[in-house]
Amino acid sequence: MMSFRKWFGSKPEGEQAALKLDADNIPNHVAVIMDGNGRWAQKRGLPRVAGHHSGMKNVKKITMAANSIGVKVLTMYAFSTENWKRPKEEVDYLMKLPMEFFPKEIDELIANNVQIRMTGWPEGLPNYTLKAVQDAIDQTKHNTGLILNFALNYGSRKEMLNGIQRLAQDMKENKVAADEVDEALFSKYLLTDPLPDPDLLIRTSGELRISNFMLWQLAYSELYFTDLCWPEFTEPHFYEAIGEYQRRARRYGGL
Ligand code: FPP
């Protein structure tokens, strides 16, 4: 078993949990449904948006934690195609977060070789949101470390239907034959292409649902649910989730 001591040998107490992890069995892709921001805020007598703000700050912490143990892709579900149903003020607030997050964090993300990506539909997002994300994507596109992938204006059923429409069009144009359609080919028509499927899905706040998130890609992922709300899910909790993943036996339908 490789050790993380080289990274954490002189690091603070909170990272002790990482030392117990098996460095040879780190999930390549961790996806997170960052739920419970609103409830976290309400419990503290704060407006819901204060929870989103704390949640945003936590994205940075968990990104650094994931990077430090060698996770390759970290997908964060930041806004779903269904979230447009929320009150306008809350949607507006969420849409402005990238403008605060990226300028503040980009230098450190670059210093840590992090690449920013987005999975979702640009259509419908305000120009200022897209610009903030696109600038971060452009500034980090040559980085080769952790991919921090924001699922933004993303919904899985829409993604699959859109993929099927494009595939059908390619079949009509004789670019693809019916017997060529297999899992690998269909995956290429999804927004997540070319990212690997998540090995581990973490959902915070005690909700036991997938909520239209990567339904195809999560087929064989390990699922980890915690009652903690997203803003209180800190580095040791993240390492605990990875530890739990390492205790699971992945069988992919075999024995
Ligand atoms: C779900 O919690 C959370 C969201 C809909 C938003 C998540 C977004 C962030 C954490 C910020 C992302 C950062 C950037 C830079 C884009 P909820 O509010 O639905 O929780 P509730 O169920 O308690 O109401």
Coordinates of C-alpha atoms and ligand atoms in Angstrom, one line a residue:
M1 CA 0.0 0.0 0.0
M2 CA 1.4 3.3 -1.1
S3 CA 1.4 6.0 1.7
F4 CA 0.1 9.5 1.6
R5 CA 2.8 10.5 4.1
K6 CA 4.7 12.3 1.4
W7 CA 1.8 14.7 1.1
F8 CA 0.5 14.9 4.6
G9 CA 3.6 14.2 6.7
S10 CA 3.7 17.7 8.0
K11 CA 0.1 18.7 7.4
P12 CA -2.5 19.6 10.1
E13 CA -4.5 17.2 12.2
G14 CA -7.7 17.3 10.0
E15 CA -5.8 15.4 7.3
Q16 CA -4.9 12.5 9.4
A17 CA -7.9 10.6 7.9
A18 CA -6.3 10.9 4.5
L19 CA -3.2 9.0 5.8
K20 CA -5.3 5.9 6.4
L21 CA -6.4 5.8 2.7
D22 CA -5.1 3.3 0.3
A23 CA -3.3 5.4 -2.3
D24 CA -3.6 2.6 -4.9
N25 CA -7.4 2.6 -4.7
I26 CA -8.4 6.3 -5.1
P27 CA -11.6 6.8 -7.2
N28 CA -10.7 8.4 -10.5
H29 CA -13.9 10.4 -10.7
V30 CA -15.9 11.6 -7.7
A31 CA -19.3 13.3 -8.4
V32 CA -21.0 15.3 -5.7
I33 CA -24.6 16.4 -5.3
M34 CA -24.0 19.4 -3.0
D35 CA -27.4 19.4 -1.2
G36 CA -28.6 21.1 1.9
N37 CA -27.3 24.6 1.5
G38 CA -30.7 26.1 2.2
R39 CA -31.4 24.0 5.2
W40 CA -27.9 24.7 6.6
A41 CA -28.6 28.4 6.4
Q42 CA -32.1 28.2 7.8
K43 CA -30.9 26.2 10.8
R44 CA -28.7 29.2 11.6
G45 CA -31.4 31.8 11.0
L46 CA -29.6 32.9 7.8
P47 CA -31.2 33.5 4.4
R48 CA -30.9 30.5 2.0
V49 CA -28.5 32.2 -0.2
A50 CA -26.0 32.4 2.7
G51 CA -26.0 28.6 2.5
H52 CA -25.1 28.8 -1.2
H53 CA -22.3 31.2 -0.4
S54 CA -20.8 28.8 2.2
G55 CA -21.4 26.0 -0.2
M56 CA -19.3 27.8 -2.8
K57 CA -16.4 28.2 -0.4
N58 CA -16.6 24.5 0.4
V59 CA -16.2 23.7 -3.3
K60 CA -12.7 25.0 -3.0
K61 CA -11.8 23.1 0.1
I62 CA -13.1 19.8 -1.3
T63 CA -11.3 20.4 -4.6
M64 CA -8.0 20.8 -2.8
A65 CA -8.7 17.7 -0.7
A66 CA -9.6 15.6 -3.8
N67 CA -6.5 16.9 -5.5
S68 CA -4.2 16.1 -2.6
I69 CA -5.2 12.4 -2.7
G70 CA -5.0 12.0 -6.4
V71 CA -8.6 12.1 -7.6
K72 CA -8.6 12.8 -11.3
V73 CA -12.1 14.3 -11.9
L74 CA -14.3 16.0 -9.4
T75 CA -17.8 16.8 -10.7
M76 CA -19.9 19.2 -8.7
Y77 CA -23.6 19.5 -9.3
A78 CA -24.0 23.3 -9.1
F79 CA -27.3 23.9 -10.9
S80 CA -29.8 21.5 -12.5
T81 CA -32.2 22.1 -15.4
E82 CA -34.9 21.8 -12.7
N83 CA -33.4 24.5 -10.5
W84 CA -34.9 27.3 -12.7
K85 CA -38.1 26.6 -10.8
R86 CA -36.7 28.3 -7.7
P87 CA -37.5 31.9 -6.8
K88 CA -35.9 34.4 -9.2
E89 CA -33.7 36.0 -6.4
E90 CA -32.2 32.6 -5.5
V91 CA -31.5 31.7 -9.2
D92 CA -30.0 35.2 -9.7
Y93 CA -27.7 34.7 -6.7
L94 CA -26.6 31.2 -7.8
M95 CA -25.8 32.6 -11.3
K96 CA -23.6 35.2 -9.9
L97 CA -21.5 32.8 -7.8
P98 CA -19.1 31.9 -10.6
M99 CA -18.2 35.6 -11.0
E100 CA -17.2 35.6 -7.3
F101 CA -15.6 32.2 -7.2
F102 CA -13.3 32.1 -10.2
P103 CA -11.6 35.5 -9.9
K104 CA -11.0 34.8 -6.2
E105 CA -9.7 31.2 -6.6
I106 CA -8.2 31.0 -10.0
D107 CA -4.6 31.7 -9.0
E108 CA -4.6 28.9 -6.5
L109 CA -6.4 26.6 -8.8
I110 CA -3.8 27.2 -11.5
A111 CA -1.0 26.8 -8.9
N112 CA -2.4 23.4 -8.2
N113 CA -2.6 22.4 -11.9
V114 CA -6.5 22.2 -11.7
Q115 CA -8.4 22.3 -15.0
I116 CA -11.9 23.8 -15.0
R117 CA -14.6 22.2 -17.2
M118 CA -18.4 22.5 -17.4
T119 CA -21.0 19.9 -18.2
G120 CA -24.4 21.4 -19.0
W121 CA -26.2 23.7 -21.5
P122 CA -24.8 27.1 -22.1
E123 CA -28.2 28.2 -23.5
G124 CA -30.3 29.9 -20.8
L125 CA -27.3 30.8 -18.6
P126 CA -26.7 34.6 -18.3
N127 CA -23.8 35.8 -20.3
Y128 CA -21.9 37.0 -17.2
T129 CA -22.1 33.4 -15.7
L130 CA -20.9 31.9 -18.9
K131 CA -18.1 34.4 -19.3
A132 CA -16.8 33.7 -15.7
V133 CA -16.8 29.9 -16.3
Q134 CA -15.4 30.2 -19.9
D135 CA -12.6 32.5 -18.7
A136 CA -11.7 29.9 -16.0
I137 CA -11.8 27.1 -18.6
D138 CA -9.6 29.1 -21.0
Q139 CA -7.1 30.0 -18.2
T140 CA -6.7 26.4 -17.0
K141 CA -7.0 24.5 -20.3
H142 CA -3.3 23.6 -20.4
N143 CA -3.3 22.3 -16.9
T144 CA -2.9 18.6 -16.5
G145 CA -4.0 17.9 -12.9
L146 CA -7.5 17.4 -11.3
I147 CA -10.4 18.3 -13.6
L148 CA -12.9 20.3 -11.6
N149 CA -16.1 19.8 -13.6
F150 CA -19.1 22.0 -12.8
A151 CA -22.4 20.5 -13.7
L152 CA -24.3 23.7 -14.5
N153 CA -27.7 23.8 -16.1
Y154 CA -27.4 20.0 -16.4
G155 CA -30.1 17.4 -16.4
S156 CA -29.5 13.7 -17.2
R157 CA -32.8 12.9 -19.1
K158 CA -32.4 15.9 -21.3
E159 CA -28.8 14.9 -21.9
M160 CA -29.8 11.4 -23.0
L161 CA -32.6 12.6 -25.2
N162 CA -30.4 15.1 -26.8
G163 CA -27.7 12.5 -27.4
I164 CA -30.3 10.1 -28.9
Q165 CA -31.5 12.9 -31.3
R166 CA -27.9 13.5 -32.4
L167 CA -27.2 9.8 -32.8
A168 CA -30.4 9.3 -34.8
Q169 CA -29.4 12.2 -37.1
D170 CA -26.0 10.6 -37.6
M171 CA -27.7 7.3 -38.4
K172 CA -30.0 9.0 -40.9
E173 CA -26.9 10.5 -42.5
N174 CA -25.3 7.0 -42.6
K175 CA -22.4 8.1 -40.3
V176 CA -23.3 5.4 -37.8
A177 CA -24.8 1.9 -38.4
A178 CA -27.3 0.5 -35.9
D179 CA -25.1 -2.4 -35.0
E180 CA -22.3 0.0 -34.1
V181 CA -24.3 1.5 -31.3
D182 CA -22.8 0.2 -28.1
E183 CA -22.2 1.7 -24.6
A184 CA -18.9 3.3 -25.6
L185 CA -20.4 4.9 -28.7
F186 CA -23.5 6.2 -26.9
S187 CA -21.3 7.7 -24.2
K188 CA -19.8 9.9 -26.9
Y189 CA -23.1 11.5 -27.4
L190 CA -23.4 12.6 -23.8
L191 CA -22.2 15.9 -22.4
T192 CA -19.8 14.2 -20.1
D193 CA -17.7 12.8 -23.0
P194 CA -14.7 12.2 -22.7
L195 CA -14.8 12.0 -18.9
P196 CA -14.8 8.6 -17.3
D197 CA -17.9 7.5 -15.4
P198 CA -18.0 8.5 -11.7
D199 CA -16.6 5.8 -9.4
L200 CA -18.2 7.4 -6.4
L201 CA -21.2 9.6 -6.0
I202 CA -21.5 11.6 -2.8
R203 CA -24.8 13.3 -1.8
T204 CA -25.1 15.4 1.3
S205 CA -28.1 16.4 3.4
G206 CA -29.7 13.1 4.0
E207 CA -31.7 12.9 0.8
L208 CA -31.5 9.4 -0.8
R209 CA -32.1 10.3 -4.4
I210 CA -30.2 10.7 -7.7
S211 CA -32.3 13.7 -8.8
N212 CA -31.7 13.3 -12.6
F213 CA -28.0 13.4 -12.2
M214 CA -25.8 11.3 -14.6
L215 CA -28.3 8.5 -14.7
W216 CA -26.3 6.6 -17.5
Q217 CA -22.9 7.4 -16.0
L218 CA -23.7 6.3 -12.5
A219 CA -24.7 2.8 -13.5
Y220 CA -21.9 1.1 -11.5
S221 CA -20.9 4.0 -9.2
E222 CA -20.7 3.5 -5.5
L223 CA -23.2 5.7 -3.7
Y224 CA -22.4 7.5 -0.5
F225 CA -25.0 9.4 1.4
T226 CA -24.4 11.6 4.5
D227 CA -26.8 13.5 6.7
L228 CA -24.4 16.5 6.8
C229 CA -25.4 19.5 4.8
W230 CA -23.0 20.5 2.0
P231 CA -21.4 23.6 3.8
E232 CA -20.5 21.3 6.8
F233 CA -19.1 18.5 4.7
T234 CA -15.4 19.3 5.2
E235 CA -12.1 17.6 4.3
P236 CA -12.2 14.8 7.0
H237 CA -15.7 13.9 5.9
F238 CA -14.5 13.7 2.3
Y239 CA -11.7 11.4 3.3
E240 CA -14.2 9.3 5.3
A241 CA -16.3 8.9 2.1
I242 CA -13.2 7.8 0.2
G243 CA -12.4 5.3 3.0
E244 CA -15.9 3.9 2.8
Y245 CA -15.5 3.6 -1.0
Q246 CA -12.3 1.7 -0.4
R247 CA -14.1 -0.8 1.9
R248 CA -16.7 -1.6 -0.8
A249 CA -16.2 -4.5 -3.3
R250 CA -17.0 -3.4 -6.8
R251 CA -18.3 -6.3 -8.8
Y252 CA -20.0 -4.7 -11.9
G253 CA -22.5 -7.5 -11.9
G254 CA -19.9 -10.3 -11.5
L255 CA -19.0 -12.2 -8.4
Ligands
FPP1 C1 -28.7 22.4 -3.3 O1 -28.9 22.7 -2.0 C2 -27.6 23.2 -3.9 C3 -27.7 24.0 -5.0 C4 -28.9 24.0 -5.8 C5 -26.6 24.9 -5.4 C6 -25.2 24.3 -5.2 C7 -24.2 25.4 -5.6 C8 -23.1 25.6 -4.9 C9 -22.8 24.9 -3.6 C10 -22.2 26.7 -5.3 C11 -21.4 26.3 -6.5 C12 -20.3 27.1 -6.8 C13 -20.0 27.7 -8.0 C14 -18.8 28.4 -8.2 C15 -20.9 27.6 -9.2 P1 -30.4 23.3 -1.6 O2 -30.3 24.8 -1.5 O3 -31.4 22.8 -2.5 O4 -30.6 22.7 -0.2 P2 -32.0 22.5 0.6 O5 -32.5 21.2 0.1 O6 -31.6 22.5 2.0 O7 -32.9 23.7 0.2

